[in-house]
mmCIF file of C-alpha atoms in Angstrom:
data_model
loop_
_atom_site.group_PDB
_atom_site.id
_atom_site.type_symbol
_atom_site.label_atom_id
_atom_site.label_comp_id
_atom_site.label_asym_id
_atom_site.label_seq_id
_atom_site.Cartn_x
_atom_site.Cartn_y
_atom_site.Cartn_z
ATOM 1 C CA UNK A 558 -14.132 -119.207 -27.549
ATOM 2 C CA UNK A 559 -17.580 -119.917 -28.010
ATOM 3 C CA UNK A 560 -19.443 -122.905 -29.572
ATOM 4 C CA UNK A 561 -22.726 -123.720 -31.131
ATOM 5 C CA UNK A 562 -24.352 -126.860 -29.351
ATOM 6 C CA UNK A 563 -21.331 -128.104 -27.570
ATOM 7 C CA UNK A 564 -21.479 -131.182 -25.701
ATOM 8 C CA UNK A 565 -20.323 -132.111 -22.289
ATOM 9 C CA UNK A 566 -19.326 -135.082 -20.298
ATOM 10 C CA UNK A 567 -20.659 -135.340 -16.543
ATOM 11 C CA UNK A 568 -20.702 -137.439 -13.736
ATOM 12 C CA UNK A 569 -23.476 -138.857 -11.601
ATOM 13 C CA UNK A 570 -23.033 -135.997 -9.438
ATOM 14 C CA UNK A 571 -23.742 -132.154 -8.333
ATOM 15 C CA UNK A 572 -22.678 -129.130 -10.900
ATOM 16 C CA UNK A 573 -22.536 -125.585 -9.818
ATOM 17 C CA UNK A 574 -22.650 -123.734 -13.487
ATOM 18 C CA UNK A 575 -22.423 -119.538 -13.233
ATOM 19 C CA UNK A 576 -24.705 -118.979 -16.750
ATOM 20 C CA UNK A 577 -24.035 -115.307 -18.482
ATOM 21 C CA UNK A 578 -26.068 -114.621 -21.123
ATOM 22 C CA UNK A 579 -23.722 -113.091 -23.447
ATOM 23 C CA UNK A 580 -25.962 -112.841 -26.950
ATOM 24 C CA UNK A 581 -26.259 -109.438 -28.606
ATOM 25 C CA UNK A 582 -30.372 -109.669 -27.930
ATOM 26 C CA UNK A 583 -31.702 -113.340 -27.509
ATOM 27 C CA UNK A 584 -33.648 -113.843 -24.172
ATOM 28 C CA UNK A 585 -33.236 -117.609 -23.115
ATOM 29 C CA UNK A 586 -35.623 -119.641 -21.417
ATOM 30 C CA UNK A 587 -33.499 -122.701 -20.382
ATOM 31 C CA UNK A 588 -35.117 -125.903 -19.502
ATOM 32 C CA UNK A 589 -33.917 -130.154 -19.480
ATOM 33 C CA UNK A 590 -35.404 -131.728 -21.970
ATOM 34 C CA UNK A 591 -35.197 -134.778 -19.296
ATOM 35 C CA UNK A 592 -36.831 -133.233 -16.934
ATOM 36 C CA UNK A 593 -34.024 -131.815 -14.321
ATOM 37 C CA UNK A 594 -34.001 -128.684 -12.717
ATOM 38 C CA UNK A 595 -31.977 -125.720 -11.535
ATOM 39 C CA UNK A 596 -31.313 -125.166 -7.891
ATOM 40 C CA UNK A 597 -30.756 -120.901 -7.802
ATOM 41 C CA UNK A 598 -28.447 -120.030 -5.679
ATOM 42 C CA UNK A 599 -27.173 -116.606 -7.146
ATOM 43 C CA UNK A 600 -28.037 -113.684 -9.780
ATOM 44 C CA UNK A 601 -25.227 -110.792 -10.856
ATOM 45 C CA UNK A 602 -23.419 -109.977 -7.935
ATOM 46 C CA UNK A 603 -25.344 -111.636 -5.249
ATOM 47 C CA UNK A 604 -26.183 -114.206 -3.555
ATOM 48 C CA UNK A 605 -30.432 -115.168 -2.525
ATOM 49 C CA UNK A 606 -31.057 -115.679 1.233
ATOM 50 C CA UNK A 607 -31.811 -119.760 0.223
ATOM 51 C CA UNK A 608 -31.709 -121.461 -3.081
ATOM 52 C CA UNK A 609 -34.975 -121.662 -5.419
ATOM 53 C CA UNK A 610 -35.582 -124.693 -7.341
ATOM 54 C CA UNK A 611 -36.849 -124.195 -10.864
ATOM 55 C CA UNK A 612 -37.707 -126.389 -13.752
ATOM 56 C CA UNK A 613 -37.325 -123.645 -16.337
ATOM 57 C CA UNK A 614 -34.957 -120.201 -16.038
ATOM 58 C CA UNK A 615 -35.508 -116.996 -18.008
ATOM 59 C CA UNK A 616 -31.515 -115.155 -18.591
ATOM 60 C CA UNK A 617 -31.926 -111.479 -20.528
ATOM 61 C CA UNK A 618 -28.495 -110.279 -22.126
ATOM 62 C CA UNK A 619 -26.246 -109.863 -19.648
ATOM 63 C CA UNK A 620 -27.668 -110.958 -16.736
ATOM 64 C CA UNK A 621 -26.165 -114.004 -14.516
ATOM 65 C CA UNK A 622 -27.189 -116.671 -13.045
ATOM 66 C CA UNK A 623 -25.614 -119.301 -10.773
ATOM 67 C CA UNK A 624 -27.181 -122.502 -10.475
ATOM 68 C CA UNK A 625 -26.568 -126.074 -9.237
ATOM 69 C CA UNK A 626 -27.688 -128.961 -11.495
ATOM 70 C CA UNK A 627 -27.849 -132.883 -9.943
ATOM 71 C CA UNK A 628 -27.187 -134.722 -12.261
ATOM 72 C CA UNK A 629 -27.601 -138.055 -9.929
ATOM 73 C CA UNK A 630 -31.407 -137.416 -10.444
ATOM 74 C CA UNK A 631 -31.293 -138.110 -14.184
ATOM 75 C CA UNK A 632 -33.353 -141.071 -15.321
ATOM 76 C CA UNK A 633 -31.539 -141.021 -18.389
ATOM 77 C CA UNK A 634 -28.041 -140.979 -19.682
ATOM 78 C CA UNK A 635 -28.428 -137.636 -21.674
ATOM 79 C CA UNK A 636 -29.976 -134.473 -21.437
ATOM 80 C CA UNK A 637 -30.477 -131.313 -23.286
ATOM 81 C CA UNK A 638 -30.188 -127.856 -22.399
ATOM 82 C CA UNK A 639 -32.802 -126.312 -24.631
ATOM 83 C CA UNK A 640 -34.430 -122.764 -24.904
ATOM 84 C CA UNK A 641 -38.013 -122.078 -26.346
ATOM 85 C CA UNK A 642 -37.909 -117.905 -25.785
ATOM 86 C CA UNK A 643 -39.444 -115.948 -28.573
ATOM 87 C CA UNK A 644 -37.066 -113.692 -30.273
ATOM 88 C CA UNK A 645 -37.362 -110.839 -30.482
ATOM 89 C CA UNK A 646 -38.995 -111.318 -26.424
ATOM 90 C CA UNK A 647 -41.276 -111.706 -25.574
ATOM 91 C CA UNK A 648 -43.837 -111.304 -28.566
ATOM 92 C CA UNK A 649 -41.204 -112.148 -31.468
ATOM 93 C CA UNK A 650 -41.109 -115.828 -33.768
ATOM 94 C CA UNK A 651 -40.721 -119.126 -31.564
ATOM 95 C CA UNK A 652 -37.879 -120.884 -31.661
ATOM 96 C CA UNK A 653 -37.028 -123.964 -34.197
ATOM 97 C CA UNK A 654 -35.139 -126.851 -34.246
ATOM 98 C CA UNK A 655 -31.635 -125.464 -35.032
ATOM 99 C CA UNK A 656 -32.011 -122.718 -32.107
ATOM 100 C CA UNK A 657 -34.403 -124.486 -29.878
ATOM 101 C CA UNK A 658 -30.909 -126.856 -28.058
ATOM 102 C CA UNK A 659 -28.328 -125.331 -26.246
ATOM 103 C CA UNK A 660 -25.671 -127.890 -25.317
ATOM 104 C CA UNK A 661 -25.871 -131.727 -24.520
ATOM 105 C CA UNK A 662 -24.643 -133.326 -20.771
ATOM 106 C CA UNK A 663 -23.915 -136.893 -21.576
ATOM 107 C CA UNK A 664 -23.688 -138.507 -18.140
ATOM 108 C CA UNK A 665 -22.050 -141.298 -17.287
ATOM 109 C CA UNK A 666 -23.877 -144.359 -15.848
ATOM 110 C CA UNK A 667 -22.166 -145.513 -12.580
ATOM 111 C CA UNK A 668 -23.589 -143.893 -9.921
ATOM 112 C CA UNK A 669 -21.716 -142.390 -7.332
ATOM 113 C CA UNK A 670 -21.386 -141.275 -3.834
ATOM 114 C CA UNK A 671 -21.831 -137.174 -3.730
ATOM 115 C CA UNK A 672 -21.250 -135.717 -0.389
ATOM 116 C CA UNK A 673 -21.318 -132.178 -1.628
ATOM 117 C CA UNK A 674 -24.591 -130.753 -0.583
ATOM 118 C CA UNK A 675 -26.613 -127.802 -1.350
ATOM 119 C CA UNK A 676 -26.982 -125.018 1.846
ATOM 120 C CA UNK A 677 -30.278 -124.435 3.251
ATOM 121 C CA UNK A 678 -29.026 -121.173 3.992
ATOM 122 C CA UNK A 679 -27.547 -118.521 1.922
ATOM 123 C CA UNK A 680 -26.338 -114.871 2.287
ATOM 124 C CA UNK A 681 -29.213 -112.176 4.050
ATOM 125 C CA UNK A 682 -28.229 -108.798 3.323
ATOM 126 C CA UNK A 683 -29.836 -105.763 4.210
ATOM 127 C CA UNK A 684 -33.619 -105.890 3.586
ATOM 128 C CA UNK A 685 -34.157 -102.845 1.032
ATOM 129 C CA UNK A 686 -35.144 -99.429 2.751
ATOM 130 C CA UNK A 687 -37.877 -97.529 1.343
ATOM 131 C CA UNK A 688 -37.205 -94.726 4.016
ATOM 132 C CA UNK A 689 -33.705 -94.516 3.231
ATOM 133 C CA UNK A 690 -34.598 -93.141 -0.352
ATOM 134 C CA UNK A 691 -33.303 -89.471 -0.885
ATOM 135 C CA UNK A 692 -34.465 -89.137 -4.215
ATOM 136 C CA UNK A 693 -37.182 -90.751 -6.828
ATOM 137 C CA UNK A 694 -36.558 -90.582 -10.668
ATOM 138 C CA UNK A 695 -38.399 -91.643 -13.352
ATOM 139 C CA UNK A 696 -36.878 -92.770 -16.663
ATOM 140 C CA UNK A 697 -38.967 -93.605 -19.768
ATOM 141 C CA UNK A 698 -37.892 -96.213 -22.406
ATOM 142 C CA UNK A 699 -38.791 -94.795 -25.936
ATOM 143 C CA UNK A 700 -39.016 -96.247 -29.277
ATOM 144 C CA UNK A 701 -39.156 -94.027 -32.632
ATOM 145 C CA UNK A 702 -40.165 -95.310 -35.828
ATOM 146 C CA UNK A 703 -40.438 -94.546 -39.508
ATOM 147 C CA UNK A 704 -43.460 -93.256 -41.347
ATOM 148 C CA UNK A 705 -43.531 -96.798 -42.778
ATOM 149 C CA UNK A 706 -43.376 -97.719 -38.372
ATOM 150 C CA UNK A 707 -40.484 -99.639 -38.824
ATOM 151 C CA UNK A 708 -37.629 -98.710 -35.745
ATOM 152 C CA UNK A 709 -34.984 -96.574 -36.049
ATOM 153 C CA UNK A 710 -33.585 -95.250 -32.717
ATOM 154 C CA UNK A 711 -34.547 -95.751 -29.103
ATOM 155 C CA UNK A 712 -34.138 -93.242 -25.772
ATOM 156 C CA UNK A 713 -33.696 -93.001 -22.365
ATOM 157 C CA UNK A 714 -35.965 -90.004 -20.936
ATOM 158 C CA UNK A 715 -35.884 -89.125 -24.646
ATOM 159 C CA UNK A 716 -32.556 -87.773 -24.897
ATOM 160 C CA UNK A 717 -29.463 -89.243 -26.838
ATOM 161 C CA UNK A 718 -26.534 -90.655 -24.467
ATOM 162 C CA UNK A 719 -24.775 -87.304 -25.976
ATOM 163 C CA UNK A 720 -26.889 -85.177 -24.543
ATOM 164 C CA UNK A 721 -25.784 -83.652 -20.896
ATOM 165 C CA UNK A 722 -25.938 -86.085 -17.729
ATOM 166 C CA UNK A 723 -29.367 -85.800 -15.820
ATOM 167 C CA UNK A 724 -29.045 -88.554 -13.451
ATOM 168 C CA UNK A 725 -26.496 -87.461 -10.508
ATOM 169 C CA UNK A 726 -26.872 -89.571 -7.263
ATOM 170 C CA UNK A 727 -24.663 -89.021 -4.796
ATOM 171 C CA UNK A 728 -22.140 -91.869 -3.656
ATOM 172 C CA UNK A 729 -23.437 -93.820 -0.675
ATOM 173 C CA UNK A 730 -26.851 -92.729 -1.026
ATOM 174 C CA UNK A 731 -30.394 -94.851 -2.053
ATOM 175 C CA UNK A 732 -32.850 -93.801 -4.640
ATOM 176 C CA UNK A 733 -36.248 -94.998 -6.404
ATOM 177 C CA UNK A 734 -36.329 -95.088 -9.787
ATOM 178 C CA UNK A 735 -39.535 -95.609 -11.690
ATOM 179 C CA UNK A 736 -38.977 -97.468 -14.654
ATOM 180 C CA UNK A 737 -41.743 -96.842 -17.512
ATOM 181 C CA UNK A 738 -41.166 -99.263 -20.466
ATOM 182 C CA UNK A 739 -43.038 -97.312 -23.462
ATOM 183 C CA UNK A 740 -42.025 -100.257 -26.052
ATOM 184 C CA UNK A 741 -42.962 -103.142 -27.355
ATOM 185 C CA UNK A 742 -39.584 -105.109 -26.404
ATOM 186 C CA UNK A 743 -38.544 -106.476 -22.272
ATOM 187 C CA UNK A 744 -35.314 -104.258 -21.771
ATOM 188 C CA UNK A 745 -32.615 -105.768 -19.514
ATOM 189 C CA UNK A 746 -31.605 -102.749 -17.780
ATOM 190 C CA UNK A 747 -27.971 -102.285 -16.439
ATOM 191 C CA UNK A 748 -27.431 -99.751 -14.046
ATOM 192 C CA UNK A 749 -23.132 -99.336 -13.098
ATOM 193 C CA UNK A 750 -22.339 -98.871 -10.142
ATOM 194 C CA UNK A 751 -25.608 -99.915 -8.824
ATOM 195 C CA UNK A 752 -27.651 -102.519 -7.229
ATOM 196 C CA UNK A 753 -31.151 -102.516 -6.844
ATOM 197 C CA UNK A 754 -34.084 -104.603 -5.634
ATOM 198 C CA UNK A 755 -37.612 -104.956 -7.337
ATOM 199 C CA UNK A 756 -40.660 -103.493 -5.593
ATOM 200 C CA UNK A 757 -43.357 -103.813 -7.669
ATOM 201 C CA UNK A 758 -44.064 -103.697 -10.981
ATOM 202 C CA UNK A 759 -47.557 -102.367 -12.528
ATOM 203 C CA UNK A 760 -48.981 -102.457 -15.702
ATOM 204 C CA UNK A 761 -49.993 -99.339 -17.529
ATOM 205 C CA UNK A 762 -53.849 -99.137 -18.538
ATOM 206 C CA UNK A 763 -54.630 -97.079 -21.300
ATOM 207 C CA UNK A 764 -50.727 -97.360 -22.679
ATOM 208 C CA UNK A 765 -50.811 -95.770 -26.398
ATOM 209 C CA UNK A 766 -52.831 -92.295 -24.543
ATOM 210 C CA UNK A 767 -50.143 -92.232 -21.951
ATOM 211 C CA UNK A 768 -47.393 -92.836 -24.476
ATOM 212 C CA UNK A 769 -48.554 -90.108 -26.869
ATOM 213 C CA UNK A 770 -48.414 -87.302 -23.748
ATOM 214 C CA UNK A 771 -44.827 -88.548 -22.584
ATOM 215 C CA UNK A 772 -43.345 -88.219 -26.249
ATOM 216 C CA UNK A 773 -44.720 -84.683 -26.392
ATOM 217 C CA UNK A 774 -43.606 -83.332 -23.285
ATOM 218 C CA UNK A 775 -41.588 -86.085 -21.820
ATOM 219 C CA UNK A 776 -42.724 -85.514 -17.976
ATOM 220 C CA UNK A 777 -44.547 -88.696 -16.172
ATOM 221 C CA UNK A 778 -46.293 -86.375 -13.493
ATOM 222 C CA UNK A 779 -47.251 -83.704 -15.975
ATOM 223 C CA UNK A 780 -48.534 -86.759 -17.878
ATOM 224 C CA UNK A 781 -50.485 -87.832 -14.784
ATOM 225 C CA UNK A 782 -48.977 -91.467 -14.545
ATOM 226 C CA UNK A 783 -50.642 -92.217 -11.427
ATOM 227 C CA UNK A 784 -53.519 -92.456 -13.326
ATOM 228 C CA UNK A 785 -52.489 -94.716 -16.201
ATOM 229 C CA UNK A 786 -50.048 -96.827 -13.725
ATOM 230 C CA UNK A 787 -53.042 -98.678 -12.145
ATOM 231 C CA UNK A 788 -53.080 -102.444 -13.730
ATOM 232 C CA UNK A 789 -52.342 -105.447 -13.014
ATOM 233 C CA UNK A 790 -49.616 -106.711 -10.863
ATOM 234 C CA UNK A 791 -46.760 -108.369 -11.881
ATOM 235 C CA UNK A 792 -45.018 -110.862 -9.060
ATOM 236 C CA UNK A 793 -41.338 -110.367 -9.649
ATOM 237 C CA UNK A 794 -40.009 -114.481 -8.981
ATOM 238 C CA UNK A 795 -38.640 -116.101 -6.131
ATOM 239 C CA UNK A 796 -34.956 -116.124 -7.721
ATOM 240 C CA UNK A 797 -34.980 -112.598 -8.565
ATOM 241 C CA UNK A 798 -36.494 -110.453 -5.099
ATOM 242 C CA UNK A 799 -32.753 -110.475 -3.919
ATOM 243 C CA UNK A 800 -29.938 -107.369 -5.300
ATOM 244 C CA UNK A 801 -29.325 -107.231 -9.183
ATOM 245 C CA UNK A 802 -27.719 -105.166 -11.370
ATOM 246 C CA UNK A 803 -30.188 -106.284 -14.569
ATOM 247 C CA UNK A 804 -33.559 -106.455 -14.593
ATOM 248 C CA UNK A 805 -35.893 -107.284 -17.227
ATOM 249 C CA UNK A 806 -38.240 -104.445 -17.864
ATOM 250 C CA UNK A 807 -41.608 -105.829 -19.027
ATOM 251 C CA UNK A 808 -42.992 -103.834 -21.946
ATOM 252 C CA UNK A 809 -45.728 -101.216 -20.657
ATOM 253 C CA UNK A 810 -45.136 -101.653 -17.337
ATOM 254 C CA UNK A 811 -43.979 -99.364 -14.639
ATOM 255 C CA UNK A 812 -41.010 -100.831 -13.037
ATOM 256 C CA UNK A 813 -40.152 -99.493 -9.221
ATOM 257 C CA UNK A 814 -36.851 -100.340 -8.063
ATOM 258 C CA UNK A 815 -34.812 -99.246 -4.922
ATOM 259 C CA UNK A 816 -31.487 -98.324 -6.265
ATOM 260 C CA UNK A 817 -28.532 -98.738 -3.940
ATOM 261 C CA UNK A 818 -24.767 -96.342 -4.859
ATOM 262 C CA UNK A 819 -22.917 -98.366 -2.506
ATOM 263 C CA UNK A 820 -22.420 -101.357 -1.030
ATOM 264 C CA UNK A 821 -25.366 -103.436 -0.555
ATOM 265 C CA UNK A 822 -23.433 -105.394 2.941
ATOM 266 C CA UNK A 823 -22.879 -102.044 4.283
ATOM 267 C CA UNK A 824 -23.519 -98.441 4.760
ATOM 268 C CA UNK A 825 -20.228 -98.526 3.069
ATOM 269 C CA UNK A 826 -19.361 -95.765 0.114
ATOM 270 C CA UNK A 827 -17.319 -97.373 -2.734
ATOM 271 C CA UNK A 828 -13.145 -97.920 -1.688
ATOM 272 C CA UNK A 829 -11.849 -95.721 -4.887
ATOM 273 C CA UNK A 830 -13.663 -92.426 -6.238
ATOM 274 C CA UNK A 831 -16.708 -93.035 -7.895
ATOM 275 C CA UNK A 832 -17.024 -89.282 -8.298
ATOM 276 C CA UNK A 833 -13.629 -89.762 -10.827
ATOM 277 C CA UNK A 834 -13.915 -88.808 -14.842
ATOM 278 C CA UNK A 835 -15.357 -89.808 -17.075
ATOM 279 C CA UNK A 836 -17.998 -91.328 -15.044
ATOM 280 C CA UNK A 837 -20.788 -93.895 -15.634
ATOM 281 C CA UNK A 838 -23.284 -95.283 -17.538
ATOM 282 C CA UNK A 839 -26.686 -97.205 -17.295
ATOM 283 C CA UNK A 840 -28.590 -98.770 -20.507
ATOM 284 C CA UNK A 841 -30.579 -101.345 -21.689
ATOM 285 C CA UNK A 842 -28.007 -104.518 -22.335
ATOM 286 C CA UNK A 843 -29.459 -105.391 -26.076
ATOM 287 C CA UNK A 844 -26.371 -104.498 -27.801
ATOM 288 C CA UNK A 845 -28.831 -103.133 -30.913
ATOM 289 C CA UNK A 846 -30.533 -101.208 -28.448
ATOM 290 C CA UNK A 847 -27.925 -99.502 -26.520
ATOM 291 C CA UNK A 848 -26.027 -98.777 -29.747
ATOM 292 C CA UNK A 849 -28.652 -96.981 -30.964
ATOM 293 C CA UNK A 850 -28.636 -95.291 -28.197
ATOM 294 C CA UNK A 851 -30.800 -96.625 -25.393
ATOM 295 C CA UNK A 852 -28.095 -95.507 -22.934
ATOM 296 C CA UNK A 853 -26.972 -92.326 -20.654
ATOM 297 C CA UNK A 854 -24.911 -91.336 -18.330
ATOM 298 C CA UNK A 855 -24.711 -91.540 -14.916
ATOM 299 C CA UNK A 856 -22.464 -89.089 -13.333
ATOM 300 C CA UNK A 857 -21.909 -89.921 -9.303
ATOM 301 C CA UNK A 858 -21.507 -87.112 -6.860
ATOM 302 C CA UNK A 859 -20.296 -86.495 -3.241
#
């Protein structure tokens, strides 16, 4: 059941709280309105070699994050989960009063003794392989609009999720995907199946010129995006250089990720048949978005 500003009672002590942002489209930016932070310790489906302290954390629909909160810290006896992302993010309204708090920690005064303790030392997995790739795709995020430019659909690679499967990586195997966000919105991309690690991230100069070549003949190297993809950097954050399975895609940016179809502890194919009907799927996780129909499929091979 879910609950608008709830309120919880906590002791003098250390919280682990696993955080899913479950909203149709709202972007949170959580922060303590008392000052405490977030030790991150985990995002989606895996763990970061050592936790990342953070005063303020930025969850996309659908994404996860696992955090421990000390609540011995606290110099005073409440605090405030609040939020201050735009919406629609990053370049929508700000937030107000009503949707600016979250949920309220009342916490109790005696202090205690805590002998829980946070590890120094996570989970190291595999460090991502760029020689291991066997393939490199690029998929473009469109958005169409009205003669009056107001939206009314958005694509993958400009095709409808109807239209055949084009992306068909074989189990077990690594691949680069270049991401190209043509929009105005930050798309949390979910790939199933998969798990995939950040490389870089690039901003594209000259972003309307490129955009106008890719929605008449859809192809980033006939569009020569080597030469638009040469901006500024983006630093992908401490917490988030580890495996995900959602990303947020920053609008006219080129994303790079190493995509992994298997497990990430292991050269290990999946233990059932990925191969099996009637397959996968990978979208943006805006629930507007992928409705309408920011979403294909994603058919695994052997």
């Amino acid at each position: 059941m879910a609950k608008a500003w709830p309120r919880m009672i906590v002791r003098r002590r250390k919280y682990r709280f696993r955080i899913i942002n479950a909203s149709n489209a709202r972007f949170f930016k959580f922060f303590f309105t008392n000052g405490l932070g977030f030790f991150h310790v985990a995002s989606d489906s895996a763990y970061h070699e050592q936790p990342v302290f953070m005063n303020e954390i930025l969850v996309a629909p659908s994404e996860i994050a696992d955090v421990i909160v000390d609540f011995s810290t606290s110099k005073s006896d409440s605090a405030i989960l609040a939020n201050d992302a735009p919406y629609p993010y990053p370049s929508g309204d700000p937030v107000n009063e009503a949707n600016g708090k979250v949920m309220k920690f009342i916490i109790k005064q005696h202090q205690e003794i805590d002998t829980g303790r946070i590890p120094a030392k996570l989970i190291k997995y595999p460090s991502p392989d760029l020689s291991s790739a066997s393939l490199t795709r690029y998929i473009a995020m469109y958005e169409y609009t009205s003669d009056i430019d107001e939206p009314t659909h958005l694509y993958i690679n400009g095709k409808s999720y109807e239209e055949p499967v084009t992306e068909t990586p074989k189990t077990g195997t690594t691949e680069v995907w270049n991401v190209i966000n043509l929009t105005e919105d930050n798309h949390p991309l979910h790939i199933h199946l998969g798990l995939f690690v950040v490389l870089d991230q690039t901003e594209l100069k000259n972003v309307d010129e490129f955009r106008d070549c890719m929605l008449k003949i859809n192809d980033a190297i006939k569009c020569q995006i080597s030469k638009y993809a040469r901006g500024k950097k983006l630093n992908v954050p401490a917490h988030e250089k580890g495996w995900k399975n959602v990303y947020k895609m920053t609008p006219g940016y080129v994303t790079k990720i190493l995509l992994r179809f298997s497990y990430i502890h292991s050269n290990e194919s999946y233990p059932f048949d990925a191969t099996a009907e009637p397959g996968y799927v990978y979208h943006c996780h805006i629930l507007d978005h992928e409705d309408n129909v920011m979403m294909r499929p994603l058919k695994l091979i052997n």
